mmCIF file of C-alpha atoms in Angstrom:
data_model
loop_
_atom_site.group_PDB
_atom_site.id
_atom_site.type_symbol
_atom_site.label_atom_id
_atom_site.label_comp_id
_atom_site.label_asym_id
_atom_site.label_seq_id
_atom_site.Cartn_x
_atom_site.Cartn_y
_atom_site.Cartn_z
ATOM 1 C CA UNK A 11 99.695 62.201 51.355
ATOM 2 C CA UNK A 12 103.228 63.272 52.970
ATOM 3 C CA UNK A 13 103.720 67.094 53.106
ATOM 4 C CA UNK A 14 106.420 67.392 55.027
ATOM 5 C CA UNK A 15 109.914 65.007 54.529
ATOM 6 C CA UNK A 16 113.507 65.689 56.535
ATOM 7 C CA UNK A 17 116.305 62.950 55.362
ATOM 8 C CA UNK A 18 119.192 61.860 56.810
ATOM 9 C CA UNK A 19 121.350 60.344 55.465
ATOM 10 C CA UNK A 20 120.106 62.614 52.189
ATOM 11 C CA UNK A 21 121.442 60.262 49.728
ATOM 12 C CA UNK A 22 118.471 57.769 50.752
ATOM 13 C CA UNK A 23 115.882 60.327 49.365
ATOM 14 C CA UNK A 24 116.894 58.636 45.772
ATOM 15 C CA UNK A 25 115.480 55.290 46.621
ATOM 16 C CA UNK A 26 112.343 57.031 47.542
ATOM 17 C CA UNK A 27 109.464 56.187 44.931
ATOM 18 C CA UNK A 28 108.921 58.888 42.572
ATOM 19 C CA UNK A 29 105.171 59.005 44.117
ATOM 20 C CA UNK A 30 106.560 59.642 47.516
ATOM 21 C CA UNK A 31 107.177 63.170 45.875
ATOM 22 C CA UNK A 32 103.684 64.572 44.924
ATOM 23 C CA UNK A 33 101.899 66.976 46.699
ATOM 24 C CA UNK A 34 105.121 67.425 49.131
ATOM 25 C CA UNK A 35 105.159 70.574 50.276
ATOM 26 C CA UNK A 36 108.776 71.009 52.819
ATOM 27 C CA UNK A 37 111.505 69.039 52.097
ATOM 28 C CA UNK A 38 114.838 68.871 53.838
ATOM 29 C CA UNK A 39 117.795 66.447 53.063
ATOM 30 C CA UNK A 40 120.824 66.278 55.189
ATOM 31 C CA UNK A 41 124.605 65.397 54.491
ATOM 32 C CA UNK A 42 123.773 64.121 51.055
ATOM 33 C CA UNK A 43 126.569 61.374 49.299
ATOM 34 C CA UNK A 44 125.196 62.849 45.694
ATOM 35 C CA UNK A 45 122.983 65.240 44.602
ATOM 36 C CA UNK A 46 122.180 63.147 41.224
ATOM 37 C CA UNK A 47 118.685 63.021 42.096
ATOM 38 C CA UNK A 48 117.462 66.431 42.865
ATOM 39 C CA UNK A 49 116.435 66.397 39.091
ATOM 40 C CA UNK A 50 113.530 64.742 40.519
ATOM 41 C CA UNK A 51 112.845 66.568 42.972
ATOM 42 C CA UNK A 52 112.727 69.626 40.891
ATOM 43 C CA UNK A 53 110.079 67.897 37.949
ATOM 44 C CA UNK A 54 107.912 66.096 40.788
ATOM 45 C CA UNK A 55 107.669 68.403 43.371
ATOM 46 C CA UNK A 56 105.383 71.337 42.095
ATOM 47 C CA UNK A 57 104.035 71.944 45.443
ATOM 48 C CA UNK A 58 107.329 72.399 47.031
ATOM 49 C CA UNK A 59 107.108 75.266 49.369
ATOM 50 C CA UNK A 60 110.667 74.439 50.881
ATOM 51 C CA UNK A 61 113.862 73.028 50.646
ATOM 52 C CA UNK A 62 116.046 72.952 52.948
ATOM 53 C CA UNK A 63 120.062 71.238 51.411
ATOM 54 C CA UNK A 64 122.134 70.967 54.801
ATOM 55 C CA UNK A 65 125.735 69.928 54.860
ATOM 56 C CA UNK A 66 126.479 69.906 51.328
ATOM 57 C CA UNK A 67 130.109 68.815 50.840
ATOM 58 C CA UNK A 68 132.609 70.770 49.055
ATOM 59 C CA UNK A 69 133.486 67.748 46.860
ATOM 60 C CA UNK A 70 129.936 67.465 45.826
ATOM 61 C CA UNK A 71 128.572 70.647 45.475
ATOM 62 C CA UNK A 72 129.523 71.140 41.972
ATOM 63 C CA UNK A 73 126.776 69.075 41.240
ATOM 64 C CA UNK A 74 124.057 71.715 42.055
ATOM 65 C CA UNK A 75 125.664 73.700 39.377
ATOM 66 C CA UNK A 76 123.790 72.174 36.478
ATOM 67 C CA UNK A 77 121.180 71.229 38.697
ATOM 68 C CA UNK A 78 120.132 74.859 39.833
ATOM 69 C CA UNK A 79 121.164 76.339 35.950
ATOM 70 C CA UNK A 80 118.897 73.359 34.236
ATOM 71 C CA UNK A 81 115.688 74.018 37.004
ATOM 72 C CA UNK A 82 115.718 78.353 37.102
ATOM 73 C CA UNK A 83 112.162 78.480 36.373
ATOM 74 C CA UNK A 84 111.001 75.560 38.464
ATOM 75 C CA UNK A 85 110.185 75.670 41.799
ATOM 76 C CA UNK A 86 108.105 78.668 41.527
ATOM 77 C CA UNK A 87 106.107 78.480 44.615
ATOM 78 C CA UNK A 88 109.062 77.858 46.935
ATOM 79 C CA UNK A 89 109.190 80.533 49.848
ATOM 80 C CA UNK A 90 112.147 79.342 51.599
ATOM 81 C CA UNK A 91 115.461 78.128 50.476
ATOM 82 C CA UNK A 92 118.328 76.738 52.424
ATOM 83 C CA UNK A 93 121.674 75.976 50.976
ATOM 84 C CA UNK A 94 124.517 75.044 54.104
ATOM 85 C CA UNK A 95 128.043 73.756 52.129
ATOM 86 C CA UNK A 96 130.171 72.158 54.262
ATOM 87 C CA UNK A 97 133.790 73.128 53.433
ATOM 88 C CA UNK A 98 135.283 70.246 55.652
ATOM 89 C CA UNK A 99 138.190 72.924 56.260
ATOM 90 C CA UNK A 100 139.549 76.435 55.520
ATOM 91 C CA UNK A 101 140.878 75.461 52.709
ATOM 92 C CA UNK A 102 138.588 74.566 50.549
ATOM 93 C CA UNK A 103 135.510 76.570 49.218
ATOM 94 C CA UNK A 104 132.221 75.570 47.155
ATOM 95 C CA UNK A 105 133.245 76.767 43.265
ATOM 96 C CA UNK A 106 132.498 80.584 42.271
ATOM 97 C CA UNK A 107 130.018 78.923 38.988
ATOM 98 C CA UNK A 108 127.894 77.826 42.219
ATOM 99 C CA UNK A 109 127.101 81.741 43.423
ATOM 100 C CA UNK A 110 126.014 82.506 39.743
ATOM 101 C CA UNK A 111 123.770 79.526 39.506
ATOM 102 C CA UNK A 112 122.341 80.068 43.318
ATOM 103 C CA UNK A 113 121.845 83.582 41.585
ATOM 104 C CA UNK A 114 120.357 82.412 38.505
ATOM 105 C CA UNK A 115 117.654 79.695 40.196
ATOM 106 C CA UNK A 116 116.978 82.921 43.419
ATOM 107 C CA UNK A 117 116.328 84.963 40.601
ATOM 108 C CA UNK A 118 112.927 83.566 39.195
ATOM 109 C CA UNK A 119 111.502 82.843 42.781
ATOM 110 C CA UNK A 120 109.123 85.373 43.078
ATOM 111 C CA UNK A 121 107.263 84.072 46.223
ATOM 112 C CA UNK A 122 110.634 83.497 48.282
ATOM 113 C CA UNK A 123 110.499 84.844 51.828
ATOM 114 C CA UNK A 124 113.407 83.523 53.377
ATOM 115 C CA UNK A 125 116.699 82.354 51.670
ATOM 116 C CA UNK A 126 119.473 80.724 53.411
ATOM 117 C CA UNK A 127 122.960 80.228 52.029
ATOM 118 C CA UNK A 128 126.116 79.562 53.729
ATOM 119 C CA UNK A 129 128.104 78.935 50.456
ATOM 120 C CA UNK A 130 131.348 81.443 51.311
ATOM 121 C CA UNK A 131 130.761 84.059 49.031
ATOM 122 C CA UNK A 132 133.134 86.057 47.974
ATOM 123 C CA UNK A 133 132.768 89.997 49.168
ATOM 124 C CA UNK A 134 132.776 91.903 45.776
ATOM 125 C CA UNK A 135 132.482 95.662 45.298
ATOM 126 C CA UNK A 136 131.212 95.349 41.146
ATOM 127 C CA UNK A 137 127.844 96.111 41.141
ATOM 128 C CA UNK A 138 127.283 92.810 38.444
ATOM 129 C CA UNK A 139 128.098 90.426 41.155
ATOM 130 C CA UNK A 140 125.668 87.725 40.237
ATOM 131 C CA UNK A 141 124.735 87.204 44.113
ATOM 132 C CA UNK A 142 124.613 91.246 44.949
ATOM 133 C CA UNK A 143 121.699 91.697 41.618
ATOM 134 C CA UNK A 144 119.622 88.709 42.277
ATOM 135 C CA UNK A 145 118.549 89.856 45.991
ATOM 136 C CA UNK A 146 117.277 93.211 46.226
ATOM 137 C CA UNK A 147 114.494 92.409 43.175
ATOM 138 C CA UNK A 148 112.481 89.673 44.694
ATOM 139 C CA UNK A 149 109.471 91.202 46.024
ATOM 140 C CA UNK A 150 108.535 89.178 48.914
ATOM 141 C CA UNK A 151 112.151 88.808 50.792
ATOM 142 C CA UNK A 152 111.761 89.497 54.243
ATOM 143 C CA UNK A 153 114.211 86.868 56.464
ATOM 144 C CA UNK A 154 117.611 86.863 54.695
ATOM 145 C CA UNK A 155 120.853 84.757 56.169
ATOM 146 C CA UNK A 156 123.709 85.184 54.225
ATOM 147 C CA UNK A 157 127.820 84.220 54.609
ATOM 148 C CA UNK A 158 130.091 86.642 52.945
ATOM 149 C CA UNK A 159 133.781 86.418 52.971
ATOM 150 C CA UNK A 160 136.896 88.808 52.068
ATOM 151 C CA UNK A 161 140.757 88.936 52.378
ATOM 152 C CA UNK A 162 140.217 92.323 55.504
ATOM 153 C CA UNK A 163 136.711 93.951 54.507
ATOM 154 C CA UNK A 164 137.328 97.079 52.640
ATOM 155 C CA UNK A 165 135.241 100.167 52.671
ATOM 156 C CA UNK A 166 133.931 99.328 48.768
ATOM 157 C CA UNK A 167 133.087 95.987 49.917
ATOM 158 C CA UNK A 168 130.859 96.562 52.958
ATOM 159 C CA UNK A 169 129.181 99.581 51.016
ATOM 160 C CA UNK A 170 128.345 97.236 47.988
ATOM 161 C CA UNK A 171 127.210 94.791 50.666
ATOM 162 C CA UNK A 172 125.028 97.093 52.369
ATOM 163 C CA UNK A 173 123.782 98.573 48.908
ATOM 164 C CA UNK A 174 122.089 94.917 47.697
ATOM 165 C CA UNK A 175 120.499 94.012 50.934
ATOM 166 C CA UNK A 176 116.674 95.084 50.540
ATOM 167 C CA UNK A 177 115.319 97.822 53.100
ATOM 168 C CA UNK A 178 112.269 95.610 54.623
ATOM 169 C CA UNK A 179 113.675 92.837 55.665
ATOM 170 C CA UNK A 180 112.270 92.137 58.769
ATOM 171 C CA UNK A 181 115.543 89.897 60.027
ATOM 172 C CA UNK A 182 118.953 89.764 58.999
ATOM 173 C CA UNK A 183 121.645 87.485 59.685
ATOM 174 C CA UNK A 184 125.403 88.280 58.265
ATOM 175 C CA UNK A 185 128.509 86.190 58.792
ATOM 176 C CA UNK A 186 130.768 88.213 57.471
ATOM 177 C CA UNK A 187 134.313 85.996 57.240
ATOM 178 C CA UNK A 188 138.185 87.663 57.012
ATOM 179 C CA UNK A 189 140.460 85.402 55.788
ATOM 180 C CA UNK A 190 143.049 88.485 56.833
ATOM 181 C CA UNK A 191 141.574 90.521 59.160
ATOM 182 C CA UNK A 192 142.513 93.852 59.047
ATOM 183 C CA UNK A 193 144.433 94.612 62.400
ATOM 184 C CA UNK A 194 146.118 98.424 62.200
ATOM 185 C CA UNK A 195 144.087 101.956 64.015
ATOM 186 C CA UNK A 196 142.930 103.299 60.631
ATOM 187 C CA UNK A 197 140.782 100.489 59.735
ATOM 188 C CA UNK A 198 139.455 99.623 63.379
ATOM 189 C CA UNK A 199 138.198 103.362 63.044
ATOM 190 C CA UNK A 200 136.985 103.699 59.680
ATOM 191 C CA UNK A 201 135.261 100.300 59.222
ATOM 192 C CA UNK A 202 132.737 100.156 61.900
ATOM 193 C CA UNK A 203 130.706 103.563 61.022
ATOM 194 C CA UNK A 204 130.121 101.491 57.420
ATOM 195 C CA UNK A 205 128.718 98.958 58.652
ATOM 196 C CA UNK A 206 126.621 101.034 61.857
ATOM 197 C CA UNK A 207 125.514 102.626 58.346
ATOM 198 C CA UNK A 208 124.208 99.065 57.310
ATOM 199 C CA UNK A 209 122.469 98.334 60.064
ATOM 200 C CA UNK A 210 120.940 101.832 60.895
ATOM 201 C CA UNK A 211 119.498 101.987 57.162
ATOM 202 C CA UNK A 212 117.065 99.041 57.965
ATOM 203 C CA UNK A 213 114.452 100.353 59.053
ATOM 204 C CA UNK A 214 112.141 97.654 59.266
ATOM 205 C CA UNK A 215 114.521 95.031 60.776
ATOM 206 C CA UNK A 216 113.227 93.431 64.473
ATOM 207 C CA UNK A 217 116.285 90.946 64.429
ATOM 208 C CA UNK A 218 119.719 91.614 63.118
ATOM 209 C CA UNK A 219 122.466 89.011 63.976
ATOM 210 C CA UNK A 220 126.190 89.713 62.899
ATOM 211 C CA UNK A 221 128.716 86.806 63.188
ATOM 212 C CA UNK A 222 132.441 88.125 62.058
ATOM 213 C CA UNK A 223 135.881 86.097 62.541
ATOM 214 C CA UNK A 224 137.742 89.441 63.057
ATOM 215 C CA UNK A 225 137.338 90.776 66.478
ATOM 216 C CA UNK A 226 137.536 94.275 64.969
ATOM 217 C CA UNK A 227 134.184 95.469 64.435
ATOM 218 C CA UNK A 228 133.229 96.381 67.897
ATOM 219 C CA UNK A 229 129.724 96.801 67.143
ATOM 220 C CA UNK A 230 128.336 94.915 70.213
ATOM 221 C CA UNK A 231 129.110 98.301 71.922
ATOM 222 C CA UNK A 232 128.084 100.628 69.384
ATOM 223 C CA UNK A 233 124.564 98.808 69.538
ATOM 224 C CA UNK A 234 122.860 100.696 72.101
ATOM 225 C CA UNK A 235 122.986 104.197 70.542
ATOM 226 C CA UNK A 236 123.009 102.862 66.495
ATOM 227 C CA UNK A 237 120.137 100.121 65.989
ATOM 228 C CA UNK A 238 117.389 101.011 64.196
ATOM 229 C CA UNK A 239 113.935 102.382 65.453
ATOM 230 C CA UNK A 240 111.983 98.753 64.929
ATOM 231 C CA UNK A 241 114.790 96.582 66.554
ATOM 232 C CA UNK A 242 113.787 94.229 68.832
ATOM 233 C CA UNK A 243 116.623 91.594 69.131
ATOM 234 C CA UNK A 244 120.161 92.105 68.359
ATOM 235 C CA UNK A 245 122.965 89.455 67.483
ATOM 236 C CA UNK A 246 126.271 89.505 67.933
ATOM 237 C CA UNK A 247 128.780 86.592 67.981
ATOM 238 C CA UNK A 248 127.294 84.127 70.632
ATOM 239 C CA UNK A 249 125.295 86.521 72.530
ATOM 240 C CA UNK A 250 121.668 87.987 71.827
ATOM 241 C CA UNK A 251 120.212 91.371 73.242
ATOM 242 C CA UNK A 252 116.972 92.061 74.002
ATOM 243 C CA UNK A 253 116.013 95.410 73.420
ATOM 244 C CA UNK A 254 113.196 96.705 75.675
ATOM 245 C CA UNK A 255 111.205 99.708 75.319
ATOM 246 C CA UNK A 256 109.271 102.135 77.333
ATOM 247 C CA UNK A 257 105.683 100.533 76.973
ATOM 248 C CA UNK A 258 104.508 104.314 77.522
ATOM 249 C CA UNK A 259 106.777 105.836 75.016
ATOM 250 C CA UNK A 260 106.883 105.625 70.920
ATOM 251 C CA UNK A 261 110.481 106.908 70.781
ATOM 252 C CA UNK A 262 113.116 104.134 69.777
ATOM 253 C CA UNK A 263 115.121 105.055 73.231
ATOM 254 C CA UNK A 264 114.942 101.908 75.364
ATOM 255 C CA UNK A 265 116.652 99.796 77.859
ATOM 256 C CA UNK A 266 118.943 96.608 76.477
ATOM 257 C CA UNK A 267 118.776 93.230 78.357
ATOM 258 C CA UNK A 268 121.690 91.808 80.053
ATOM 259 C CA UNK A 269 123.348 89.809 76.997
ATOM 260 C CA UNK A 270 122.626 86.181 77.050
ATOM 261 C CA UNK A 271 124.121 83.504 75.111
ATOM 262 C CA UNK A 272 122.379 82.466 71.868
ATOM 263 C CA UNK A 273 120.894 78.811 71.366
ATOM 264 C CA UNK A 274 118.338 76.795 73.092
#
């Protein structure tokens, strides 16, 4: 029986016999031409653990709108989610009715572990954001990755952020996009102890990596006296930091690695 299934192109997983779908358990499909068939996927696949939607063009991703909204409550054993859209350029973005039914189908996942989503969502500071309510409630969420984007990253914003991401995760990944990065003395000083506040309020976290567009935040220097007691790893832009600790000592003081360069 196959468990485990990775397509590419992912527009041939729709030729695929309906029977090729029980008892699956991991399921990825790559650069799909449509996403007509993921009905199927959703009715057949009741042992779906996870699924994995990489390179999702803009063009297409309506589709998963009614897709997600139609299958909320199916699915319920899934445990890890990936969603990558591919905006083909910096112009275009996957539709805002996409983040509310992402929302709508995370919200009834009880089991997931370790969401995904690179879909460009929109920073918001309204404490309804559909994205913002549907993460902190899921009980078993302990990897998180996560794009957000906003015109320069206001106070509000990274607060509400920061408010909605659950305190034991164990890893945390934030690319946080500015499509007009803020570039004057008051912000440089007044936006990096909000989000040294975000990071220093996760406890549990052993890996945090932070991607950002701006070349503002300066927290790759900031990371030596600010990360929190369990980190082990820390992220920023292309480079990774090990953070080593006295074997003999409990305290979170420690020495940091030499950066290195993230990947393989």
């Amino acid at each position: 029986m196959l468990t485990h299934l990775s397509v590419y192109p992912g527009n041939a997983i729709w030729e695929f016999p309906v029977r090729s779908f029980f008892g699956l358990q991991e399921l990825e499909i790559i650069k799909p031409k449509n996403l007509g068939g993921l009905k199927l996927v959703s009715h057949h696949c009741s042992a779906l653990r996870s699924l994995a939607l990489c390179g999702v063009q803009v063009e297409i991703s309506s589709q998963l709108i009614p897709l997600l909204s139609a299958s909320a409550t199916a699915l319920p054993d899934l445990t890890a989610l990936k969603i990558i859209c591919d905006p083909g350029s910096l112009e275009s973005e996957p539709p805002l009715e996409l983040i509310s039914a992402v929302s709508t189908f995370l919200a009834n996942k009880q089991r997931l572990r370790m969401p995904d989503l690179v879909l460009r969502t929109p920073a918001c500071d309204e404490p309804d954001w559909p994205m913002w309510a549907s993460l902190p409630p899921l009980p078993n969420l302990e990897v998180l990755s996560i794009d957000v984007h906003s015109y320069h990253w206001s106070v509000s914003e990274i607060r509400r952020l920061s408010s909605c991401i659950p305190l034991r995760l164990s890893a945390l990944l934030i690319h946080a996009r500015a499509m007009f990065p803020a570039v004057d003395e008051q912000a440089r000083e007044r936006h990096p102890p909000e989000w040294i506040s975000l990071i220093r309020k996760s406890t549990s976290l052993k890996y945090l990596h932070i991607l950002e567009n701006s070349g503002k935040l300066n927290l790759k220097q900031r990371r030596r006296a600010d990360h929190p007691d369990a980190l082990q790893l820390f992220g920023y832009g292309p480079y990774l930091h090990w953070i080593l600790r006295d074997a003999q000592a409990d305290s979170a003081a420690g020495r940091h690695a030499d950066d290195a360069p993230a990947g393989p």
